[in-house]
Coordinates of C-alpha atoms in Angstrom, one line a residue:
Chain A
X1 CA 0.0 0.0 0.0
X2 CA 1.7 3.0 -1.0
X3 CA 0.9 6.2 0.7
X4 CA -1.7 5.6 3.8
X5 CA -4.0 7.8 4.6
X6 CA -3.5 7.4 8.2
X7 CA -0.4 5.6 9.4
X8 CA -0.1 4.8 13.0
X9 CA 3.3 3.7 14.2
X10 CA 4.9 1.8 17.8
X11 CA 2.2 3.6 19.7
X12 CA 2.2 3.5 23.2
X13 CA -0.1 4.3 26.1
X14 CA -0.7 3.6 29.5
X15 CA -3.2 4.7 32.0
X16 CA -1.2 4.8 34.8
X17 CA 0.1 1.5 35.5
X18 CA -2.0 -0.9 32.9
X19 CA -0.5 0.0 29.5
X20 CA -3.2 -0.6 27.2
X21 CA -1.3 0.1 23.7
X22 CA 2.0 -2.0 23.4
X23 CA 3.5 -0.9 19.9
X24 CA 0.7 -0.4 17.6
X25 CA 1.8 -0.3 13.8
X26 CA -1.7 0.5 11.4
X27 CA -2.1 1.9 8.3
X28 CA -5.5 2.7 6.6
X29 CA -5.0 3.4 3.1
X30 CA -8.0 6.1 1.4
X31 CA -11.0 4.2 0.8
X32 CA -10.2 1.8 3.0
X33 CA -12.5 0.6 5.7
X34 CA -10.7 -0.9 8.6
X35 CA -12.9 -2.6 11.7
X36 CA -11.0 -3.2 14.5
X37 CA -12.5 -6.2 16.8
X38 CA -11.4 -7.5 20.1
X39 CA -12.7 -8.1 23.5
X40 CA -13.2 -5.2 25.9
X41 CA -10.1 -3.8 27.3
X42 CA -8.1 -4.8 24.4
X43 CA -7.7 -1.3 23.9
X44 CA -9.8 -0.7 20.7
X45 CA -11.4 2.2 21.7
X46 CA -7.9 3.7 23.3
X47 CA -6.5 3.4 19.6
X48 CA -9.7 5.2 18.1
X49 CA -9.0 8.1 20.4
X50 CA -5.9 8.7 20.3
X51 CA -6.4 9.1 16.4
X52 CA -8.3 12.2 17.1
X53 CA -5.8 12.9 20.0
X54 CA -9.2 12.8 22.5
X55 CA -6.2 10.8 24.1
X56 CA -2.7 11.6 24.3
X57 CA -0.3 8.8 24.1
X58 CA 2.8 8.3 25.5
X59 CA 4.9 7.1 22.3
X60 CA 4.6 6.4 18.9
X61 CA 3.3 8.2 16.2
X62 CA 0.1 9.0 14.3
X63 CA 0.0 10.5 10.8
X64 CA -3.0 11.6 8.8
X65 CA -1.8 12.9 5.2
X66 CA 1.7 12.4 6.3
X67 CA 1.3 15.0 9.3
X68 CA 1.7 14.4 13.0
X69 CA -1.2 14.6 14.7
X70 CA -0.5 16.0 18.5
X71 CA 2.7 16.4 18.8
X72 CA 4.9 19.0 16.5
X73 CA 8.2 17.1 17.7
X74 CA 8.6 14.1 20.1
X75 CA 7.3 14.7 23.4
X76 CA 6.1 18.2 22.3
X77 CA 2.1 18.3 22.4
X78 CA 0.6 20.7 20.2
X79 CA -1.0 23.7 20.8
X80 CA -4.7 23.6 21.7
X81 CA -5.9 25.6 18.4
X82 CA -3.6 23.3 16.4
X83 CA -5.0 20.7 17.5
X84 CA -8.5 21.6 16.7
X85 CA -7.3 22.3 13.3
X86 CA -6.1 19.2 13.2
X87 CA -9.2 17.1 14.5
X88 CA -11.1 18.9 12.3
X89 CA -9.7 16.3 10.3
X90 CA -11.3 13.5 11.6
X91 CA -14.8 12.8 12.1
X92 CA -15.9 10.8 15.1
X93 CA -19.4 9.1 15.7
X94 CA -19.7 8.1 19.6
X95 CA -20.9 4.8 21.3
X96 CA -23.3 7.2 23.2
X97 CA -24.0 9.7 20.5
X98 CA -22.9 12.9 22.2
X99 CA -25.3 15.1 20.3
X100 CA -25.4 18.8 21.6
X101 CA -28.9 18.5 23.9
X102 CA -29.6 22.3 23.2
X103 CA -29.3 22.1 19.7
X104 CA -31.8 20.9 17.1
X105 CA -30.5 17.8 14.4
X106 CA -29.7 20.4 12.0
X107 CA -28.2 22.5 14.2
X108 CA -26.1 19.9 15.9
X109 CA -24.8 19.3 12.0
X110 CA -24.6 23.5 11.5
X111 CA -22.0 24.0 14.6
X112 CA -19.1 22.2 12.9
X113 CA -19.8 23.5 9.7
X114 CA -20.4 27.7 11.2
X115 CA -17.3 27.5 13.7
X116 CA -14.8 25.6 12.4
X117 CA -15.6 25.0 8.4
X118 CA -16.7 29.1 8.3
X119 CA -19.6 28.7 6.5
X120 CA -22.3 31.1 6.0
X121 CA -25.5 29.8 8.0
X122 CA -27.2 29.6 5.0
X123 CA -24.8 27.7 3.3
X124 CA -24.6 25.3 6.6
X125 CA -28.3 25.0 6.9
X126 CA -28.4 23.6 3.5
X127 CA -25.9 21.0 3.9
X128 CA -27.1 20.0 7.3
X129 CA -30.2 19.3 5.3
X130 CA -28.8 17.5 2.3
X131 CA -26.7 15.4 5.1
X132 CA -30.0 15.1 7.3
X133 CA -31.7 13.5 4.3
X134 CA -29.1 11.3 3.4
X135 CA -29.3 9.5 6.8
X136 CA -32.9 9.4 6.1
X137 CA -34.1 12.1 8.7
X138 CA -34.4 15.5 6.6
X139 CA -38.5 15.6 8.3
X140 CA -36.2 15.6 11.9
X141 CA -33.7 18.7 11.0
X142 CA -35.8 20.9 13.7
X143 CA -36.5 18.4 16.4
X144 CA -33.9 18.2 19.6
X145 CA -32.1 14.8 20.6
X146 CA -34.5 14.0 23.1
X147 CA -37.4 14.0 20.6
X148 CA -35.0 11.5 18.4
X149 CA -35.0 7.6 19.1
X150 CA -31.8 6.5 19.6
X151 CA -31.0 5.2 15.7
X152 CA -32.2 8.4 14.6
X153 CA -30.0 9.9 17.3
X154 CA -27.1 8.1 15.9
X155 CA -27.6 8.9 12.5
X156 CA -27.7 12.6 13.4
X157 CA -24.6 12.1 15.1
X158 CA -22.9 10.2 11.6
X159 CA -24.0 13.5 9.3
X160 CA -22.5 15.4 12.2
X161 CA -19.4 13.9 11.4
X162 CA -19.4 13.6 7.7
X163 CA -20.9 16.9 6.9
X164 CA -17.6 18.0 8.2
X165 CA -15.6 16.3 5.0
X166 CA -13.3 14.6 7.2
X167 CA -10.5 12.6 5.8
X168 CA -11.3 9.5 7.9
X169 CA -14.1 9.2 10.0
X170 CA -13.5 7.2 13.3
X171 CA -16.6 4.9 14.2
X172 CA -16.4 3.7 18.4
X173 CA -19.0 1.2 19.0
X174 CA -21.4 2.9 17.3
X175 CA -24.3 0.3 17.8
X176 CA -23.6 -0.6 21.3
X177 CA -26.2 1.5 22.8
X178 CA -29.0 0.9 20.8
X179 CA -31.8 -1.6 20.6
X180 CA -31.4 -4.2 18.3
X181 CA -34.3 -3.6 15.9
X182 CA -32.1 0.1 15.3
X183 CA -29.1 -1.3 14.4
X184 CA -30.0 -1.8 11.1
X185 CA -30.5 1.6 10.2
X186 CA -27.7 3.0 11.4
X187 CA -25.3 0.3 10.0
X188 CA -27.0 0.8 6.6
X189 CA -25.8 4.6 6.6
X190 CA -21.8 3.6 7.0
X191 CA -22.6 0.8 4.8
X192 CA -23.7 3.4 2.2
X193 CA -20.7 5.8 3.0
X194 CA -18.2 2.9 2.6
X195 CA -19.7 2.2 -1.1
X196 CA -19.1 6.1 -1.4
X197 CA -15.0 5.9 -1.1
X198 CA -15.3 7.1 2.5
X199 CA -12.4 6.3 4.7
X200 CA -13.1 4.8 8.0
X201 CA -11.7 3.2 11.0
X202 CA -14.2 1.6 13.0
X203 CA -14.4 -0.1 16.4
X204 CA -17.5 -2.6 16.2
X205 CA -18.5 -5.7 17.7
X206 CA -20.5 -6.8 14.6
X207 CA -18.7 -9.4 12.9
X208 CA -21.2 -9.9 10.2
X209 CA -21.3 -6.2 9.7
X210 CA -17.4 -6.6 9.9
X211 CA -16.8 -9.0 7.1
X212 CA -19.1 -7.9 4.6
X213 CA -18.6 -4.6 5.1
X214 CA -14.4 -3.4 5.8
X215 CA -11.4 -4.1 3.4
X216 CA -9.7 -5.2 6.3
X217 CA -10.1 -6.6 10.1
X218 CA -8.1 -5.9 12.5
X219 CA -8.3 -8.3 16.0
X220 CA -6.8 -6.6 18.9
X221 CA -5.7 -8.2 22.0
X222 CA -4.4 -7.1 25.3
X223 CA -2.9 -3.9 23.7
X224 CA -1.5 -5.4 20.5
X225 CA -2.8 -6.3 17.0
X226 CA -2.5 -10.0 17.7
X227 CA -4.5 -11.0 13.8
X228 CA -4.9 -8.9 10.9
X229 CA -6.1 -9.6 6.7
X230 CA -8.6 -9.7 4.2
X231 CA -12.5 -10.5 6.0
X232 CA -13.2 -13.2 4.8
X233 CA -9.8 -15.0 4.7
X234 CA -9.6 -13.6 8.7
X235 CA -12.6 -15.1 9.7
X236 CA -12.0 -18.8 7.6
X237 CA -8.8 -18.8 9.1
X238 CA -9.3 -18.0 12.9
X239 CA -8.4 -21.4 13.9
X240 CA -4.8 -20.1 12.8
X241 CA -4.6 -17.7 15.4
X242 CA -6.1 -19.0 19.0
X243 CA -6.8 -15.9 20.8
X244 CA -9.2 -14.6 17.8
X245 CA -10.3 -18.3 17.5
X246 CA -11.4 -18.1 21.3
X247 CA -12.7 -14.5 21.1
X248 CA -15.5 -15.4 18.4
X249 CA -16.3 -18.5 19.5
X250 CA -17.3 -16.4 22.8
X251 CA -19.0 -14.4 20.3
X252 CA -20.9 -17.3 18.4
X253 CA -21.5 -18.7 22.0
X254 CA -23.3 -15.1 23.1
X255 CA -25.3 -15.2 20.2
X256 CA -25.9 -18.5 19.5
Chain B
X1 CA -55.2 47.2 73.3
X2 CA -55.7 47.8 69.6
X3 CA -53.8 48.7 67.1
X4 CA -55.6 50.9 64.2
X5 CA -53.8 50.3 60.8
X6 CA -53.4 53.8 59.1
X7 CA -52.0 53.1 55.7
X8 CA -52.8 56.6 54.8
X9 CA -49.3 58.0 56.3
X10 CA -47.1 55.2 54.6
X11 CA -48.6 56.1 50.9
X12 CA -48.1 59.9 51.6
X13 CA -44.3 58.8 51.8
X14 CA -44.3 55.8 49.5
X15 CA -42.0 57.3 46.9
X16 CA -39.3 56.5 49.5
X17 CA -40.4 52.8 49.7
X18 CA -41.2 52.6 45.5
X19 CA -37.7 54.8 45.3
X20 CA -36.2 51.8 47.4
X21 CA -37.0 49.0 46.1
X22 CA -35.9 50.1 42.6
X23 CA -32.5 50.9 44.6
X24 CA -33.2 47.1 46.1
X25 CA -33.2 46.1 42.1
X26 CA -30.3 47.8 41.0
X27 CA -27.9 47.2 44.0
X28 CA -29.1 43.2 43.2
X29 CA -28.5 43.4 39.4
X30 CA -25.5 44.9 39.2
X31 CA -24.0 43.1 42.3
X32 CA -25.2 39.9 40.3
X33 CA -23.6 41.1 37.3
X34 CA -20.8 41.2 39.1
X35 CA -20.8 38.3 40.9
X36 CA -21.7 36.3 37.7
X37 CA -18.4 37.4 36.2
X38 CA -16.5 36.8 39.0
X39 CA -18.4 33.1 39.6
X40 CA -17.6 32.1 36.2
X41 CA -14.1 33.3 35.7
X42 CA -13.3 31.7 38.9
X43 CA -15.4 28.4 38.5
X44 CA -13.7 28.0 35.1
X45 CA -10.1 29.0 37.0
X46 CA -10.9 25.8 39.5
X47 CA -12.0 23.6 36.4
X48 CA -9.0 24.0 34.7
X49 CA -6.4 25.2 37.2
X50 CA -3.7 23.7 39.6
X51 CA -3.8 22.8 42.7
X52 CA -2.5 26.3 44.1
X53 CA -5.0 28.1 42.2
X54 CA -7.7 25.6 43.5
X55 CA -6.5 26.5 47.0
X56 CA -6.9 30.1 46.5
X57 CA -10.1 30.0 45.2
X58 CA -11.6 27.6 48.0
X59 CA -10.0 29.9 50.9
X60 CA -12.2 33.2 49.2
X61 CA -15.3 31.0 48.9
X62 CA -14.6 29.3 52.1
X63 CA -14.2 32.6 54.0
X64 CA -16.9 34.1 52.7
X65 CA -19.8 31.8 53.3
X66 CA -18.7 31.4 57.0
X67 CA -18.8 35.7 57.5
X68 CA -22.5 37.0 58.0
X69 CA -22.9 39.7 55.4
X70 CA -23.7 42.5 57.7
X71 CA -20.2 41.7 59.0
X72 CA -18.6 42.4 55.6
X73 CA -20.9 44.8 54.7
X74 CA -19.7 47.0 58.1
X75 CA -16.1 46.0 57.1
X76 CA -15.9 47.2 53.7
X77 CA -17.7 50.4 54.7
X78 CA -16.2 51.7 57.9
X79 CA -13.2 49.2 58.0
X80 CA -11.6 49.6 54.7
X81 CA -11.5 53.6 54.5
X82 CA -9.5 53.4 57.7
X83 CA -6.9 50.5 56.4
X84 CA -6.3 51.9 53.1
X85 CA -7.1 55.2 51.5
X86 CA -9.8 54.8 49.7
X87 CA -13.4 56.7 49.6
X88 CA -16.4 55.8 48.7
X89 CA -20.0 56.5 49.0
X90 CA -22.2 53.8 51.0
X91 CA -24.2 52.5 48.0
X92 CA -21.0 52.2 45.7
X93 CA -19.6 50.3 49.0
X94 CA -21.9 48.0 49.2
X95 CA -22.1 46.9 45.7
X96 CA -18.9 45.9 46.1
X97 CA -19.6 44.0 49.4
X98 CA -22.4 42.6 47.8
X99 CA -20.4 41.6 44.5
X100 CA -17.3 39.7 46.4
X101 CA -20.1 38.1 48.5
X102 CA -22.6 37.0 46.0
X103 CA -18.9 35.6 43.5
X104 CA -18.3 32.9 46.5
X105 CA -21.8 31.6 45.8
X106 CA -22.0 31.5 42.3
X107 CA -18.2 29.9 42.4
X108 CA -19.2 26.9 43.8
X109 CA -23.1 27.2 41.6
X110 CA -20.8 27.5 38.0
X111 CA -18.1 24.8 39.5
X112 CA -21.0 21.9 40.0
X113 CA -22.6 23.2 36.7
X114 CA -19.5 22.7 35.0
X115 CA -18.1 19.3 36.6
X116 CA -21.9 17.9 35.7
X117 CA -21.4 18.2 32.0
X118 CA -21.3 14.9 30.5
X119 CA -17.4 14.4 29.3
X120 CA -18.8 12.9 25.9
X121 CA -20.5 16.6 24.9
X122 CA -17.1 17.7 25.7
X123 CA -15.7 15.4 23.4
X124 CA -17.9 15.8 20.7
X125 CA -17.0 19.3 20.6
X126 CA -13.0 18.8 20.3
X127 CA -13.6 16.1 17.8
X128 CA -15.2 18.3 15.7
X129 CA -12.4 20.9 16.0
X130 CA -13.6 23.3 18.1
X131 CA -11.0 25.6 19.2
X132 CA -11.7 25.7 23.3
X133 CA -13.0 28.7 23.1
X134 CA -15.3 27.9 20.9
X135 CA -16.1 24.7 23.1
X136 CA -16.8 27.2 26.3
X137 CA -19.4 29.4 24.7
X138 CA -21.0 26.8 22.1
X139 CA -20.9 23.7 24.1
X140 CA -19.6 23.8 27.9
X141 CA -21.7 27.3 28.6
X142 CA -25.1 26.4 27.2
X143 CA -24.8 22.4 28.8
X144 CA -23.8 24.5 32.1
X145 CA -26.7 26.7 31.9
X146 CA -29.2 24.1 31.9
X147 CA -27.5 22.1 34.5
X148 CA -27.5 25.2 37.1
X149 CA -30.4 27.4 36.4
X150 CA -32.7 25.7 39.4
X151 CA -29.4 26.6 41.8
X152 CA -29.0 29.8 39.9
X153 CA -32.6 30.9 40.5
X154 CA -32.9 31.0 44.0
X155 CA -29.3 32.5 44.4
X156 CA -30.5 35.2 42.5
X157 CA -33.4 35.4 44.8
X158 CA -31.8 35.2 48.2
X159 CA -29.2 37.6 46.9
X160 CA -31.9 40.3 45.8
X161 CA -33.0 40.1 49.8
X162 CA -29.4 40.4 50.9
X163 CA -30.0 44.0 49.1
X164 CA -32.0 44.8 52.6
X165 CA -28.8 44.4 54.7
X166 CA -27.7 47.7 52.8
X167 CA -29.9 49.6 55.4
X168 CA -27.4 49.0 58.2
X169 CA -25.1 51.9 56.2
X170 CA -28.2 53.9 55.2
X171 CA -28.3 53.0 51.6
X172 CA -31.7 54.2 50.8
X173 CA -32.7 50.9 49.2
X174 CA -36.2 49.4 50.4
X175 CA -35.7 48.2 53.9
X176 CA -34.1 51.7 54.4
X177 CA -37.5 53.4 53.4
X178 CA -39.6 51.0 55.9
X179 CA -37.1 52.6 58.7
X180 CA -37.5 56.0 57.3
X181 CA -41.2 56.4 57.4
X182 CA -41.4 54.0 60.7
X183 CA -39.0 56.8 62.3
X184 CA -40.6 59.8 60.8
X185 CA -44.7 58.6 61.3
X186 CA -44.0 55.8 63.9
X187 CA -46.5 53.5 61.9
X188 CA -44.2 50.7 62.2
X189 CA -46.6 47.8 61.2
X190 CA -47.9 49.7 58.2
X191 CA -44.5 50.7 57.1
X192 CA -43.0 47.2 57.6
X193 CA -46.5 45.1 56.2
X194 CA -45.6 47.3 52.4
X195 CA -42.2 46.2 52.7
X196 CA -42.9 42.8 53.1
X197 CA -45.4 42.7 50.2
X198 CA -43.7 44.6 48.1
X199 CA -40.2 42.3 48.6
X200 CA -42.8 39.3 48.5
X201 CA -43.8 40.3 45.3
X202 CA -40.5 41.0 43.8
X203 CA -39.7 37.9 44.6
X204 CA -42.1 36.5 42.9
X205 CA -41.6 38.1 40.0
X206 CA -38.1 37.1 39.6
X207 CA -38.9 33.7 40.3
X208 CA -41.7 34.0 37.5
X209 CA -39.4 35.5 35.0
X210 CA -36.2 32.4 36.1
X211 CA -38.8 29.8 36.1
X212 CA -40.0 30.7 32.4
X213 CA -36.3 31.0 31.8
X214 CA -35.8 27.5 33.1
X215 CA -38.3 26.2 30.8
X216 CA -36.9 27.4 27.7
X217 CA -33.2 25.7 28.5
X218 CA -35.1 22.3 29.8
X219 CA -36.2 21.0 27.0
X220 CA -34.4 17.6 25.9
X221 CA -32.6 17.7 29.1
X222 CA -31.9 13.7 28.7
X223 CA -29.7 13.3 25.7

């Protein structure tokens, strides 16, 4: 893969004394959809955030577009407005949705798109509505979250993100919290987004969603990418690698 | 033995009690206005500052809340001129009494506000590149807002009858005006009953006025 999009290399990080990234190397090439699986604590959702530098990390290094993003030289964090400029960069859609409470559907989309993209409100109302009606919720742009289920919620919360043009958008568990009859919806929107060329790194515990949907899965474990390839090939092959083996057949066995 | 009410003296002089309670308002408004700024600044100090800073900040809140405001209020007015050469009128005196005072209270009102924001809104906000600036006034200040205005309303009520302490220095306010017409006409009840109604009714009003507030910032509270 020549020239990755995003190109994560020996990252470290502990929270105080459990290190939960041990020397990380990831690249996620444009267009490419990368799931990252594993079992909780494995540090998937540590990895995600330190993408978007919502976590620092203690070593390492994370490129997007061949630039560092929090730190301007080793062991030198960037300065806050940098670093805005920088996760402007990124989109991220939350396990728990994070919409602003105060703010309508469209608004929530308008914010990113007024403050940081400088748009005219005009010219963010519109594209909070062609986003809005992408997701299938353009009759919702003037209700607040509460009024929202929580798929809808969700799907606010992806055109949020993407409305923003961000190079990659970061997807953390972005099912977990809902009921399973509103999964669908949701996962039918990133499906539709992948088709689209949009590049993603996703944290999700849907291995079905996971296989026919990324380029690639990742399986972490205990801090370390312990399995990597091809869907597909992964999944036919888990008996290969015995920690992924015994992490879905918990899976099949909590499901099944 | 009886007691005739005669109302008729008080209203002859009402334009002292109407004249203070408008002094009542604006000794509360801008000593609130005051105290808002100083309350956030600080709140937003403790949030984000060290553990020196921290310190400072609960010593001044600390001290405050454990001094009855009459004390202060007698302190800043008769006890500062002498300690340092400064001059001022009583009203202007007790602004600032009432300011410092009212800034310990709205401290630790902004700091809860602020610490109850979930983290994820926070979140949201950086990941979509807001500078933190922009994360203060479009995300943190408006979550805040909600969280606190129930606290923030009855500060703003008990501080408005603090106002009436401002009588002890003979700020004019409205408790002032009840003394004045009690001393002058010696209808005590008469003058007292109107100042009761009349700070009963204030306080009404503002609480009117906060609650409609309120309901305009609680909608989707749960999100």
């Amino acid at each position: 893969m020549t020239d990755p999009l995003l190109s994560i290399r020996g990252l470290r990080k502990s929270f105080g004394e459990i290190e939960v990234l041990k020397d990380v190397d990831l690249d996620v090439g444009r267009g490419e959809v990368v799931t990252v699986i594993g079992p909780s604590g494995s540090g998937k959702t540590t990895l995600l955030r330190c993408v978007n530098f919502l976590e620092s990390y203690d070593a390492g290094s994370i490129r997007i577009d061949g630039e560092e993003v929090g730190f301007s030289a080793p062991g030198q964090r960037r300065n806050e407005r940098t670093l805005a400029r920088m996760r402007a960069e990124t989109g991220m859609v939350f396990q728990s949705f994070n919409l602003f409470p105060h703010l309508t559907a469209a608004e929530n989309i308008m914010l990113g798109l007024r403050k940081v993209r400088r748009k005219s409100r005009d010219e963010a109302r519109a594209i909070a509505e062609t986003w809005l009606d992408r997701v299938g919720l353009a009759h919702k742009a003037d209700s607040l979250p509460a009024e929202l289920s929580g798929g809808q919620q969700q799907r606010v919360g992806i055109a949020r993100a993407v409305a923003m043009e961000p190079k990659v958008l970061l997807l953390d568990e972005i099912t977990s919290a809902l009921d399973p009859e509103l999964v669908g919806e949701v996962l039918e929107v990133v499906r539709a987004l992948a088709a689209e060329g949009m590049t993603m790194l996703m944290v999700t515990h849907e291995i079905a969603f996971a296989r026919d949907a990324s380029s690639r899965i990742v399986f972490m474990a205990d801090g370390r990418i312990a399995a990597e390839g091809e869907p597909r090939e992964l999944l036919a092959n888990a008996d290969d690698y015995p920690r992924l083996a015994a992490f879905l057949a918990r899976f099949r066995a909590s499901y099944f | 033995m009886g007691y005739d009410l005669n109302f008729a003296v008080v209203w002859r002089n009402f334009d002292k009690m109407w004249g203070g309670l408008l002094l009542s308002l604006e000794l509360a408004v801008i000593s609130i206005a005051i105290g808002v700024l100083i309350g956030l600044v600080l709140a937003l100090a403790h949030v984000s500052g060290g553990r020196w800073l921290r310190g400072v900040i609960a010593a001044y809140v600390e001290t405050i809340r454990n001094v009855p405001l009459i004390l202060l209020v007698y302190l800043v007015f008769y006890g500062l001129p002498q300690a340092v050469d400064i001059r001022y009128d009583a009203a202007t005196s007790f602004v600032v009494t009432l300011s410092v005072y009212s800034g310990a209270y709205l401290v630790e009102v902004f700091r809860a506000g602020l610490e109850a924001i979930p983290k994820g809104q926070i979140d949201a906000g950086k990941a979509l590149g807001l500078t933190p600036w922009q994360r203060f006034t479009s995300v943190r200040l408006p979550a805040m807002i909600r969280i606190i205005l129930p606290a923030l309303s009855n500060t703003f009520i008990s501080l408005f009858k603090d106002t009436s302490v401002a009588s002890v220095i003979a700020v004019p306010e409205l408790t002032w005006g009840a003394q004045w017409i009690n001393l002058n006409t010696f209808r005590i009840v008469e003058a007292y009953l109107i100042a009761t109604a009349m700070y009963l009714v204030t306080g009404y009003l503002l609480l009117f006025l906060l609650r409609l507030l309120e309901r305009r910032f609680r909608v989707g509270r749960h999100a």
